[in-house]
XYZ file of C-alpha atoms in Angstrom:
641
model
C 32.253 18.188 16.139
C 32.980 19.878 12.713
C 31.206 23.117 12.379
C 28.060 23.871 11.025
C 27.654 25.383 7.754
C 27.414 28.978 7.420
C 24.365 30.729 6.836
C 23.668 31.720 3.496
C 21.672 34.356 1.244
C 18.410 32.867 0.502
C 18.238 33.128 -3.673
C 14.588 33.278 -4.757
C 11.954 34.172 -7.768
C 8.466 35.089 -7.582
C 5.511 33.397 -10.098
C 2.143 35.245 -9.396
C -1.105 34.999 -10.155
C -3.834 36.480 -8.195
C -4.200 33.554 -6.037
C -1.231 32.093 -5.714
C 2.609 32.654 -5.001
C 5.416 29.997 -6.043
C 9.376 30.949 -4.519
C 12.344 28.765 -5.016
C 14.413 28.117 -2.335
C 18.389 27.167 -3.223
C 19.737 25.142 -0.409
C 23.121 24.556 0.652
C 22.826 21.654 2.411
C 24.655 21.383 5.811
C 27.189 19.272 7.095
C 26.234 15.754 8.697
C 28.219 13.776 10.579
C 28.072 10.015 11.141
C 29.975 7.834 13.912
C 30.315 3.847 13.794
C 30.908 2.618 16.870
C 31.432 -1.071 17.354
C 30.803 -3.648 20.042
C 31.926 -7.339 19.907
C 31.033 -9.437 22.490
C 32.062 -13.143 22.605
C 29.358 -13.810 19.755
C 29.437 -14.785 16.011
C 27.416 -11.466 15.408
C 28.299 -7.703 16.466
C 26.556 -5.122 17.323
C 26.916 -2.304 15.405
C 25.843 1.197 16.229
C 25.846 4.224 13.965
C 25.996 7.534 15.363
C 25.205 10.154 12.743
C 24.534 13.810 13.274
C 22.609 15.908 11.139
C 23.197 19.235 11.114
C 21.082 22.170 10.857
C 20.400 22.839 6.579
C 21.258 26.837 5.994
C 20.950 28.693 2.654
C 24.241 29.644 0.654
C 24.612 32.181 -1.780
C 24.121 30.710 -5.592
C 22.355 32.170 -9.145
C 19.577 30.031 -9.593
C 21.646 28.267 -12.523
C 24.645 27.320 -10.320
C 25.099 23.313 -8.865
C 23.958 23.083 -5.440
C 26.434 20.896 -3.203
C 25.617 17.785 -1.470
C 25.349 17.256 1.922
C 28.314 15.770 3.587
C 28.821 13.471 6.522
C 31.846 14.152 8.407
C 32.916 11.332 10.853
C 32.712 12.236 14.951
C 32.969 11.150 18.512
C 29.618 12.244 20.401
C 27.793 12.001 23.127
C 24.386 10.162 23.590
C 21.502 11.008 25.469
C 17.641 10.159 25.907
C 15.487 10.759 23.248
C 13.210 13.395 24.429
C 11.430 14.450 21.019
C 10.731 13.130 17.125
C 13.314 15.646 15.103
C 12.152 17.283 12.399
C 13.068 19.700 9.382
C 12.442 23.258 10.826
C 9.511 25.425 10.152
C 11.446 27.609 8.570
C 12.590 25.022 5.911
C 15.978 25.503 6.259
C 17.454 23.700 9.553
C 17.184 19.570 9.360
C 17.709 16.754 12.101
C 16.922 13.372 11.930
C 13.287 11.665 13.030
C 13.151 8.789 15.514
C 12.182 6.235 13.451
C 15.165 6.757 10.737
C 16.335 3.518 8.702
C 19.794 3.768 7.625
C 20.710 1.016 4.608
C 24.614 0.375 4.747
C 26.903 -1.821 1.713
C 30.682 -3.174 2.192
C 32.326 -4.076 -0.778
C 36.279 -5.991 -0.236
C 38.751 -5.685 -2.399
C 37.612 -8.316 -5.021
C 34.127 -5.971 -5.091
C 32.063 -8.488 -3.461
C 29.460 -7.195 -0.851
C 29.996 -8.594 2.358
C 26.822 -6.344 3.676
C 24.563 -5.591 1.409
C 21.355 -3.240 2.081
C 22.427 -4.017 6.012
C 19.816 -2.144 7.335
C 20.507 0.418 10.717
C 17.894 1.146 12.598
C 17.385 4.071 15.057
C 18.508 3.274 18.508
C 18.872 7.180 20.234
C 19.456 10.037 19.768
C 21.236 13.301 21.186
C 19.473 15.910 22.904
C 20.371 18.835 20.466
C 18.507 16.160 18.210
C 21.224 16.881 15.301
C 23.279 13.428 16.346
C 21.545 9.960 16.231
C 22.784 6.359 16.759
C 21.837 3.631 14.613
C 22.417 -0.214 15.365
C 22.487 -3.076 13.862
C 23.132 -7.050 14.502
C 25.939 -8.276 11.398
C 28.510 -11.165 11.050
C 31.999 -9.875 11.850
C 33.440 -8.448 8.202
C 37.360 -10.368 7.555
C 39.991 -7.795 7.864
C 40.514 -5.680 5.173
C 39.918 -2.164 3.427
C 36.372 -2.217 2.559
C 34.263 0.512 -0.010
C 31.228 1.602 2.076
C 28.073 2.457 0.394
C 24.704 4.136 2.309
C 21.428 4.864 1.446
C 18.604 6.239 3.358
C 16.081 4.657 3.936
C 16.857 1.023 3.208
C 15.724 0.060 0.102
C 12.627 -1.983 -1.047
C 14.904 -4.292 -3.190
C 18.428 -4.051 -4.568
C 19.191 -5.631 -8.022
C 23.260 -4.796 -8.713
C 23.635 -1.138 -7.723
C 20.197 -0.201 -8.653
C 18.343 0.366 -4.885
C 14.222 0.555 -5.504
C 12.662 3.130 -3.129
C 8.504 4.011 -2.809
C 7.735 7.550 -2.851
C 3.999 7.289 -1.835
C 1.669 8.877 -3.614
C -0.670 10.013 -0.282
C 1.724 11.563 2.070
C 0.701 13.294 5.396
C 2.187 16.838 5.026
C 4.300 16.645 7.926
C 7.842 18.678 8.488
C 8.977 14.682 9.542
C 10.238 13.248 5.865
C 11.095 9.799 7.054
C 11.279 7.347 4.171
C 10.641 9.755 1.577
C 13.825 11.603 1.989
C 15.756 9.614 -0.551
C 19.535 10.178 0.378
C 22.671 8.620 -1.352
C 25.995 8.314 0.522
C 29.317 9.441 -1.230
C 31.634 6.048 -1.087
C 34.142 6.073 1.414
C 36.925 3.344 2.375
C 37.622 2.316 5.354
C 38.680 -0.595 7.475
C 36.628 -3.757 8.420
C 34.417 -3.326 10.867
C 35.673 -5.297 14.089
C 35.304 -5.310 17.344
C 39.175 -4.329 18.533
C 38.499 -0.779 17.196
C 36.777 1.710 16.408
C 35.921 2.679 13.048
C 35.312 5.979 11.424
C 33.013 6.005 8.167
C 33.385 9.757 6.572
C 29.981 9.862 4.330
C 28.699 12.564 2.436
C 24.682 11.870 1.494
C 22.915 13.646 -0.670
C 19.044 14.802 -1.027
C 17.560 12.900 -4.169
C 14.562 14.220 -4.279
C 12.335 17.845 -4.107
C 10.377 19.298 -1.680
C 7.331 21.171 -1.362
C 6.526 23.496 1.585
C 2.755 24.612 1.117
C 0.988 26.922 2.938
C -3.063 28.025 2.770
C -4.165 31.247 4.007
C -7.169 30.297 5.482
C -7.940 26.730 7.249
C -11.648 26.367 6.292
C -13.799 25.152 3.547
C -17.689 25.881 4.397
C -16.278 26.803 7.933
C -15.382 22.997 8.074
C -11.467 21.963 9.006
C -9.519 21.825 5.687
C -8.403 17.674 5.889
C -6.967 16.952 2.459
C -5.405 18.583 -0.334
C -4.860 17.071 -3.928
C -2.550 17.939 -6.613
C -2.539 16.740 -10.477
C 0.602 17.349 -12.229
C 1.159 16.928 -15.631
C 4.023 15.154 -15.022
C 4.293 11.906 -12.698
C 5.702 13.274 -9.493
C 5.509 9.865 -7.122
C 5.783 6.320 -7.553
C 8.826 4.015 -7.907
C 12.477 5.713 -7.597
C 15.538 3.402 -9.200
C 18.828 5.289 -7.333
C 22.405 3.800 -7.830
C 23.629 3.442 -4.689
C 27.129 3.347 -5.589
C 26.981 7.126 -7.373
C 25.903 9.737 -5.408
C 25.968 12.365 -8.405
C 24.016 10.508 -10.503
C 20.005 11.128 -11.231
C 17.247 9.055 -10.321
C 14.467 7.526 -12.189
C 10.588 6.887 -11.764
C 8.671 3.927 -12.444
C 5.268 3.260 -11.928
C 4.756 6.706 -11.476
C 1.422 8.657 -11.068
C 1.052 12.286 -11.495
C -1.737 12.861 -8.602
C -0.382 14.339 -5.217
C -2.240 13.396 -2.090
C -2.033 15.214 1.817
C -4.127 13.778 3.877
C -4.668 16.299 7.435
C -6.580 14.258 9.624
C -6.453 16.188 12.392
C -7.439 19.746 10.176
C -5.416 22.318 8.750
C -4.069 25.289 11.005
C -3.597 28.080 8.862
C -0.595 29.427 8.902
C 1.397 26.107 9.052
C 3.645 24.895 6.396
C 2.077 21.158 4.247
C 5.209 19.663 3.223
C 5.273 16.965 0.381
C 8.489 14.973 -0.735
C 8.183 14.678 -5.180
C 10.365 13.092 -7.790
C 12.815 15.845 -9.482
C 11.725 16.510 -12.950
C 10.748 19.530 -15.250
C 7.308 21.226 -13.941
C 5.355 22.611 -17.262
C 1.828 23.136 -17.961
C -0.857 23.283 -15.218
C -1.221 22.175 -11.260
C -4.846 21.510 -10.822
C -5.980 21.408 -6.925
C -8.320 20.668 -5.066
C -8.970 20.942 -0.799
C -11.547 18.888 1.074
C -12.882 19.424 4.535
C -13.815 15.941 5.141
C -16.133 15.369 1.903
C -16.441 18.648 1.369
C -14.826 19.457 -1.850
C -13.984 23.077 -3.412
C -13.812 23.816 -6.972
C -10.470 22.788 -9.139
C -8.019 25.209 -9.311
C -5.496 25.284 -12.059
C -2.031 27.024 -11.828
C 0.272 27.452 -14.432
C 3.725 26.333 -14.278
C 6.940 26.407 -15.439
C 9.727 25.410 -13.456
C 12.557 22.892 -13.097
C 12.058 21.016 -9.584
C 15.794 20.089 -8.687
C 17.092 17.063 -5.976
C 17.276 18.552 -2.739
C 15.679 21.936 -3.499
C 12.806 22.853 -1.467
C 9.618 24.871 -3.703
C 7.231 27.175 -1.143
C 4.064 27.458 -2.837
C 1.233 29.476 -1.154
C -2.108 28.759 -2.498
C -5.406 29.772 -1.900
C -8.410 27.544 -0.804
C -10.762 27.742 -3.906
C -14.528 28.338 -3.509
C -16.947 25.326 -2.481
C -18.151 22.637 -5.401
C -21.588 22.577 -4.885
C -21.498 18.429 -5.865
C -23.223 15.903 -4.635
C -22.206 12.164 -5.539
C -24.623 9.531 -4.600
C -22.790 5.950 -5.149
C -24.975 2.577 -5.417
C -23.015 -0.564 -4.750
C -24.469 -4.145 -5.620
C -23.356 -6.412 -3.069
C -25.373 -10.023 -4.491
C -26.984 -11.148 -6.907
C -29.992 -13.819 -5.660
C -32.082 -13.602 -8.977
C -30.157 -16.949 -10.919
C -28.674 -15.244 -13.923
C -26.761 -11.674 -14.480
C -28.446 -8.364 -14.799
C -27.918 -6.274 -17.798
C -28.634 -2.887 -16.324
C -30.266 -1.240 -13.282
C -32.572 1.728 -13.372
C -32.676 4.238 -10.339
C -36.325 5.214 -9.637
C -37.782 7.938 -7.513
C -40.983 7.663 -5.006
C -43.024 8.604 -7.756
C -41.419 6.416 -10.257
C -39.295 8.762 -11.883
C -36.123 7.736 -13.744
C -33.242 9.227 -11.853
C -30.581 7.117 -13.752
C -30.105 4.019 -15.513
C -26.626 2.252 -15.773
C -25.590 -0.832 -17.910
C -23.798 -3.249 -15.941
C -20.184 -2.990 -14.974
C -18.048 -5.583 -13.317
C -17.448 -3.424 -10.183
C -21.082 -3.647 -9.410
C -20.480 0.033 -8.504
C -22.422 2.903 -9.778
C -22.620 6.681 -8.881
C -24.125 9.571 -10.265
C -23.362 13.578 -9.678
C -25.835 16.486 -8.701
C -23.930 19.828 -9.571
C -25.541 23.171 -7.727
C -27.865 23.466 -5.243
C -30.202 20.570 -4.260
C -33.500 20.531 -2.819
C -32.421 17.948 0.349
C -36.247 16.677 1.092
C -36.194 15.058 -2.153
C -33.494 12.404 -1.142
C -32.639 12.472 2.293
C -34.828 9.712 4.232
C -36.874 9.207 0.746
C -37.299 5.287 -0.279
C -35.838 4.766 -3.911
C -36.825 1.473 -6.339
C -33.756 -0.364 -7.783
C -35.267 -1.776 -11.141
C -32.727 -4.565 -12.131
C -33.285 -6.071 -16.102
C -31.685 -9.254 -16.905
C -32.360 -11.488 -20.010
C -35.167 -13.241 -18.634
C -36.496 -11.122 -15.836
C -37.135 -7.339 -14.342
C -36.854 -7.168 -10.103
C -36.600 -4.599 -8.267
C -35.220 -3.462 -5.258
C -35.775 -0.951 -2.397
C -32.899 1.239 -0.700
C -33.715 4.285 1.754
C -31.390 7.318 1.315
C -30.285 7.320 4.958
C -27.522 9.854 6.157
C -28.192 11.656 2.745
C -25.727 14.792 2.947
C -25.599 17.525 0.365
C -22.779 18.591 -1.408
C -20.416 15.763 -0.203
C -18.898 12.630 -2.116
C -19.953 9.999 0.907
C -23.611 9.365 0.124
C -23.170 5.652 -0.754
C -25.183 2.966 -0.574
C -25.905 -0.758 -1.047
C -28.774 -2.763 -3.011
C -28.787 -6.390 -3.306
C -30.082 -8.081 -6.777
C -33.359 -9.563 -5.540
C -34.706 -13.106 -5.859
C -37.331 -13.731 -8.235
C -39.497 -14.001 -5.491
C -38.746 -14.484 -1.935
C -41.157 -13.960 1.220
C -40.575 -14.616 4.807
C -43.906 -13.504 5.936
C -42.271 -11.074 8.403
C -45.017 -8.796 7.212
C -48.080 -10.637 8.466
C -49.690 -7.475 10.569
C -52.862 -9.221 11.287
C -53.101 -13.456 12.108
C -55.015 -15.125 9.428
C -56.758 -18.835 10.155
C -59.270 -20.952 7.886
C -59.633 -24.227 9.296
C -56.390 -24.474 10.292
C -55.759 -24.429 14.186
C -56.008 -27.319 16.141
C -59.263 -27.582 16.963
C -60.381 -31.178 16.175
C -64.146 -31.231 15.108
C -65.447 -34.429 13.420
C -66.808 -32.211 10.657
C -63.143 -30.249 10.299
C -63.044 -30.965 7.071
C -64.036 -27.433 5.107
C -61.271 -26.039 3.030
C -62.540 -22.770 1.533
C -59.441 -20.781 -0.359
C -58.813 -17.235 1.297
C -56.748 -14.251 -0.472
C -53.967 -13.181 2.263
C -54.076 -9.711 1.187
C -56.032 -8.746 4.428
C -53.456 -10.053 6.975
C -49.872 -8.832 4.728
C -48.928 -6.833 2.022
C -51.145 -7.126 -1.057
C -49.396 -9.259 -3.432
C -51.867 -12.269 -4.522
C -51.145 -15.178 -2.025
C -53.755 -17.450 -1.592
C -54.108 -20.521 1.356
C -56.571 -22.863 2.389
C -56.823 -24.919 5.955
C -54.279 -22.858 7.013
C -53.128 -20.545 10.398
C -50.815 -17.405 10.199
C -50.542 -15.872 13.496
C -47.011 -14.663 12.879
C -43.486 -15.061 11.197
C -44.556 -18.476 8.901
C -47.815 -19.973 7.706
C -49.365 -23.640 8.664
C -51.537 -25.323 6.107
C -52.592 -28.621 7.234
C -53.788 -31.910 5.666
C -56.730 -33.999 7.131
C -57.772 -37.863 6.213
C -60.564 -39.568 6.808
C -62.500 -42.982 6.756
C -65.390 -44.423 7.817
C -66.325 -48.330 7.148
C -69.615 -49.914 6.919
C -69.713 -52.645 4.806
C -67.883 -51.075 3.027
C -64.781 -47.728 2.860
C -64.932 -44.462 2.525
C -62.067 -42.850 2.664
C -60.439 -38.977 1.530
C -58.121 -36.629 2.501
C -58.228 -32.750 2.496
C -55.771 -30.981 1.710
C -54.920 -27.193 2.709
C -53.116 -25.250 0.375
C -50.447 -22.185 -0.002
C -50.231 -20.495 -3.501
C -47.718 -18.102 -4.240
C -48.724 -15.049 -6.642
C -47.871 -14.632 -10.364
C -44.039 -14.763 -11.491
C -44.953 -11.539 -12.796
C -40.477 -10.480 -12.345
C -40.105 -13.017 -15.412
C -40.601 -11.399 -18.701
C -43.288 -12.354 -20.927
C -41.220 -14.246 -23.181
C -39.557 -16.040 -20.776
C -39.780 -19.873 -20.417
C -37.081 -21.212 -17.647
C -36.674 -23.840 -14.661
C -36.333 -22.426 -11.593
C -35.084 -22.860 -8.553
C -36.791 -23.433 -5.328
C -35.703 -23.017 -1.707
C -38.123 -23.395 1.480
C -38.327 -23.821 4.606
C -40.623 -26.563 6.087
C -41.156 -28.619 8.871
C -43.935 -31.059 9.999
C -46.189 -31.886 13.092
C -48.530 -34.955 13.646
C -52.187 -33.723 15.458
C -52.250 -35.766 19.011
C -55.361 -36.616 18.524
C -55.004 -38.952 15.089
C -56.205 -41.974 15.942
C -54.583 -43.454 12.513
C -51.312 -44.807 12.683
C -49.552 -41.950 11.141
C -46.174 -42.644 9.368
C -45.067 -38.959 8.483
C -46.045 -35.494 6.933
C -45.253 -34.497 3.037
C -45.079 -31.089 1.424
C -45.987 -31.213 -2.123
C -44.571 -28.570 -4.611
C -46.986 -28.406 -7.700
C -47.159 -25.498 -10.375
C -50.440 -24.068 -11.840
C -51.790 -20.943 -14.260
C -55.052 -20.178 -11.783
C -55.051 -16.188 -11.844
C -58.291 -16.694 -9.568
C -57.704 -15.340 -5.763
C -59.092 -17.047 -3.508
C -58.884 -21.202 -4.543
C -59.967 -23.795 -2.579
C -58.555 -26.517 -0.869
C -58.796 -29.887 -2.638
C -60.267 -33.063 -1.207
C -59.322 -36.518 -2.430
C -60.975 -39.918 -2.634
C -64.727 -40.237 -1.244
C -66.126 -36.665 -1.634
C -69.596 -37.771 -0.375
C -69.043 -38.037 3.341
C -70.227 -34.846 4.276
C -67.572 -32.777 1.764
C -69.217 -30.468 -0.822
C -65.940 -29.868 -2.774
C -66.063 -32.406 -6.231
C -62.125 -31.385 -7.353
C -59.622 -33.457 -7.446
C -55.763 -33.069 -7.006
C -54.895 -33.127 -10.671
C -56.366 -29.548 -10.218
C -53.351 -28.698 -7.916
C -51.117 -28.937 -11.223
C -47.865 -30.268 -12.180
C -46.113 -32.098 -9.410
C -42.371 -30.566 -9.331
C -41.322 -32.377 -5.951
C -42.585 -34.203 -2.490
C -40.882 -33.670 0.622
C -40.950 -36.205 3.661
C -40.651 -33.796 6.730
C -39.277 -33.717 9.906
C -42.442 -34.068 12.079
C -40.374 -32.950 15.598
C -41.872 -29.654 15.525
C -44.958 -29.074 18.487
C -48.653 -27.490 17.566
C -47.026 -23.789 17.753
C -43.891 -24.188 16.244
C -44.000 -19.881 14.828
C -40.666 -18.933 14.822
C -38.949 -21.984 14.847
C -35.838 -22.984 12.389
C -37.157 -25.330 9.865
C -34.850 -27.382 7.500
C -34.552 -26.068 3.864
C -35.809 -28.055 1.177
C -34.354 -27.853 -2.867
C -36.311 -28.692 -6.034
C -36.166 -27.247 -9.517
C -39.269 -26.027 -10.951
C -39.593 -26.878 -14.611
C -40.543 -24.194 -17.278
C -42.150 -21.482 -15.174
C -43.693 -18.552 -17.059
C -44.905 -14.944 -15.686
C -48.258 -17.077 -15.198
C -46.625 -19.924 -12.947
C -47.885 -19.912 -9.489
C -46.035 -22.036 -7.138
C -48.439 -24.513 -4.867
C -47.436 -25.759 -1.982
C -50.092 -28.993 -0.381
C -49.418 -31.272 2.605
C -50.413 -35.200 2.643
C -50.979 -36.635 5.757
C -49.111 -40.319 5.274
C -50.896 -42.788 7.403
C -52.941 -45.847 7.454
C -56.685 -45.165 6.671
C -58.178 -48.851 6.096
C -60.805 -48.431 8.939
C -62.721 -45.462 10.543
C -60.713 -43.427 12.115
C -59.087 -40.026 11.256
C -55.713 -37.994 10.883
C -54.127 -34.760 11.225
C -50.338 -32.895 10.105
C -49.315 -29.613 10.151
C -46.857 -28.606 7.309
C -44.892 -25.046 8.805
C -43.657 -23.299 5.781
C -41.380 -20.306 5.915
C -38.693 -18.199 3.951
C -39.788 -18.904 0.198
C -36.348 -17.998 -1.971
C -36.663 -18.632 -5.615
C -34.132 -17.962 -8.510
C -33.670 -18.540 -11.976
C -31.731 -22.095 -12.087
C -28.161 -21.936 -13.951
């Protein structure tokens, strides 16, 4: 095994402010050493394993000026054993192994300079117990026999276009002393024979660090006595993102693409103080400012700028100590729209307190995502658990919404919460707290044929319905439709019909004049008692202007036979739709499933009520008498596109 390098003199420079410390570290980098060892068995492909050694990095004596050498792999028999650990770079930034997951990327060019492996990648198989040697494998085609150019990079490469290789230096990185992919390392070219399986082959390659390295370290591990869990940089250069590296030319530079100047460590597990955060960056002239920032969890201190001036060479390594800046007393609330049910686009949403206070207004984005800050100290009672009205404004209509702070947490960036757009109306009358009945059960009196109108204000929230013949125990509402005949000489016949009324469109503006559209729910049932031959249930859907709470129910045909109600159905208004029903459902159907039913409702104003009326279909040419139940439930209307 060739010898490690010598230990060297550790060449540094101090930049101070009060609360932080910057020191260069110049690096000699150490001597590697990498073995190919090849098995054929009686197969078209070989097995090829790679046994490379890494050993330890040590400082050398240099000005600050002076070239730093590469690191160079010098070929070597070893032994393998069991891997017992990951291998990292030390603590002390200066000794290096390899990790357990390592990807070696390998190239053979012949003597015409075609590749007969190109970006062959080696993955790692084991590695020794001093964790400085490693072997690699790999499954290839035997190469023909000849002298071949061998080219290395590590890791393999995203893509390869001539000798460009394509790397990812992420731009969140987990501040571990375990570099994996982002140590970018080039090979120096070396030639050597085919790789067969009669003998063994030595490859003697030299890689070199492309990139620079930051070893961080915060004196203290808390923030609000929380566990410090992320730090985050802003250069004012781009730092990460793509890196172009020629393969073929160890010595020459690297370039970024795609590249962002924001710095991400993410410490899930918390911060220990004392321990180094080590981030891998693109090499590149540092000027201006580094403004950071440390969270513990959403906890978030202050920014803190640092000044800078410094050249941040390939395979240097830059300690930086910093300090963990005070708290930022900020609270972010974030308001995500998740649908839209109301028929047309808002234009902008309003944020409204309990007590109808503005708290923000927004015009409409297409992210549907909106947030607002609170800088200093808070008053907490105000928002946490607190109910706050979403006021959405579109071209024909104002809604509005109601979201519960929930979880609400001072000072942190993960208050965020979700609002839908509403319908223009919608009601599933899961708020009935009381049941509500006006000639609508199933008792079956001869004289059942009242229909007074009732306001449903008493048995739900206040919001202007009105029904007639109808029964609301629970979770829908029934109105029912009764006809009658009796024949002496001559027929009198009618029909009374119950009623459900929806209150004003007050959500559409004013000036609005639109079709709508209507979704319900509705089902049927036929009384057992009819003693007409009854061919189905309809639901009628009729519009009307009637402000007045409570309307009657509406009798048609013979109004003399014992009714006192003299309207007629024209008073119901203008017919929009008639449903036949399914008439499957029993006499106490509450919290079934009913089928939906579609219409469009023609030019609906803020005064449109929506009717809804049941006819009982059946044949009435004789005395006799007939019941149905119409169940109605889950009301949804929009504006219609």
């Amino acid at each position: 095994m060739a010898p490690l390098a010598k230990q060297g003199v550790l060449f540094f420079w101090l930049f101070v402010d009060k609360n932080w410390c910057f020191v260069e570290n110049i690096l000699y980098i150490g001597v590697n050493v990498l073995f190919l060892w090849l098995i054929m068995k009686n197969m078209k492909k070989t097995i090829i394993y790679c046994l490379l050694a890494l050993a330890a990095t040590a400082c050398s004596k240099s000005n600050f000026d002076s070239n730093t050498p590469s690191d160079k792999i010098e070929v070597s028999f070893g032994q393998t054993a069991t891997i017992q650990s990951r291998t990292t770079v030390g603590q002390d930034g200066h000794s290096a192994s390899w990790s357990g997951d390592e990807t070696i990327a390998l190239w053979a060019a012949n003597g015409e300079g075609n590749y007969e492996l190109s970006a062959q990648a080696f993955k790692m198989h084991r590695f020794s117990q001093s964790f400085t040697t490693a072997i690699f494998s790999a499954t290839i085609t035997p190469l023909t026999e000849q002298s071949y150019t061998y080219y290395a990079t590590h890791p393999a490469p995203n893509s390869v276009s001539g000798d460009i290789a394509t790397f990812t230096l992420p731009a969140v990185q987990d501040g571990g002393n375990n570099f994996g992919s982002r140590d970018i390392m080039v090979a120096r070219p070396t030639v050597a024979p085919a790789l067969n399986a009669e003998s063994v082959v030595n490859l003697n390659l030299g890689f070199s660090h492309k990139m620079h390295a930051l070893r961080i370290v915060l004196p203290q591990n808390t923030l609000q006595d929380k566990p410090i869990t992320r730090l985050e940089m802003e250069f004012e250069q781009a730092v990460v993102g793509d890196v172009l590296v020629n393969f073929a030319d160890p010595d020459a530079g690297t370039t970024l693409v795609n590249g962002t100047s924001k710095l991400t460590i993410n410490i899930p597990e918390g911060y220990k103080a004392g321990d180094y955060l080590w981030a891998m960056i693109h090499p590149t002239d540092l000027t201006g400012e580094i403004i950071y920032r440390v969270y513990a969890g959403e906890h978030a201190s202050v920014d803190k700028a640092i000044p800078l001036s410094k050249v941040a060479e390939a395979a240097h390594i830059s300690p930086m100590q910093i300090a963990v800046p005070e708290p930022n007393l900020l609270t972010t609330i974030y308001l995500d729209v998740t649908a839209n049910n109301l028929g047309e686009d808002y234009t902008s949403l309003t944020v409204l307190d309990s007590n109808g206070n503005t708290i923000k207004s927004f015009e409409a984005n297409e992210s549907n995502s909106y947030s607002w800050s609170i800088n200093g100290q808070i008053d907490e009672s105000k928002y946490k658990n607190q109910t706050f009205t979403i006021r959405y404004e579109s071209p024909n209509a104002i809604v509005e919404d109601k979201v519960v702070f929930s979880n609400f947490t001072p000072y942190e960036q993960t208050n965020r919460y979700t609002t839908k757009v509403p319908y223009l109306l919608f009601e599933d009358f899961s708020g009935i707290f009381a049941e509500g009945e006006s000639y609508g059960n199933n008792d079956y009196a001869a004289d059942d044929r009242n229909q007074p109108g009732v306001s449903l204000d008493s048995i739900m929230d206040p919001d202007g319905w009105n029904a007639a013949r109808y029964w609301a125990p629970h979770s829908c509402v029934r109105i029912n439709a009764r006809s009658q005949a009796t024949k002496i000489v001559m027929l009198f016949a009618s029909q009374h019909h119950g009623r459900l009324d929806t209150p004003q469109l007050k959500g559409l503006k004013s000036t609005a004049n639109v079709n709508l559209k209507l979704l319900v729910d509705a089902g049927g049932h036929i009384h057992k008692s009819s003693s007409f031959s009854v061919s189905g249930a309809i639901l009628c859907v009729v519009t009307h202007t009637n402000a007045n709470n409570p309307i009657d129910g509406i009798p048609v045909g013979a109004t003399g036979i014992t009714s006192k109600y003299d309207t007629t159905l024209d008073d119901f208004g203008q017919v929009h739709k008639s449903f036949d029903l399914d008439t499957s459902f029993g006499d106490y159907a509450f919290g079934s499933t009913f089928p939906t039913q579609e219409c469009v409702v023609y030019s609906a104003t803020s005064a449109t009520r929506i009717c809804f009326y049941p006819i009982v279909s059946c044949d009435n040419n004789a005395t006799g008498n007939a019941e149905a139940n119409v169940y109605i439930d889950n009301i949804r209307v929009s504006i219609a596109k």
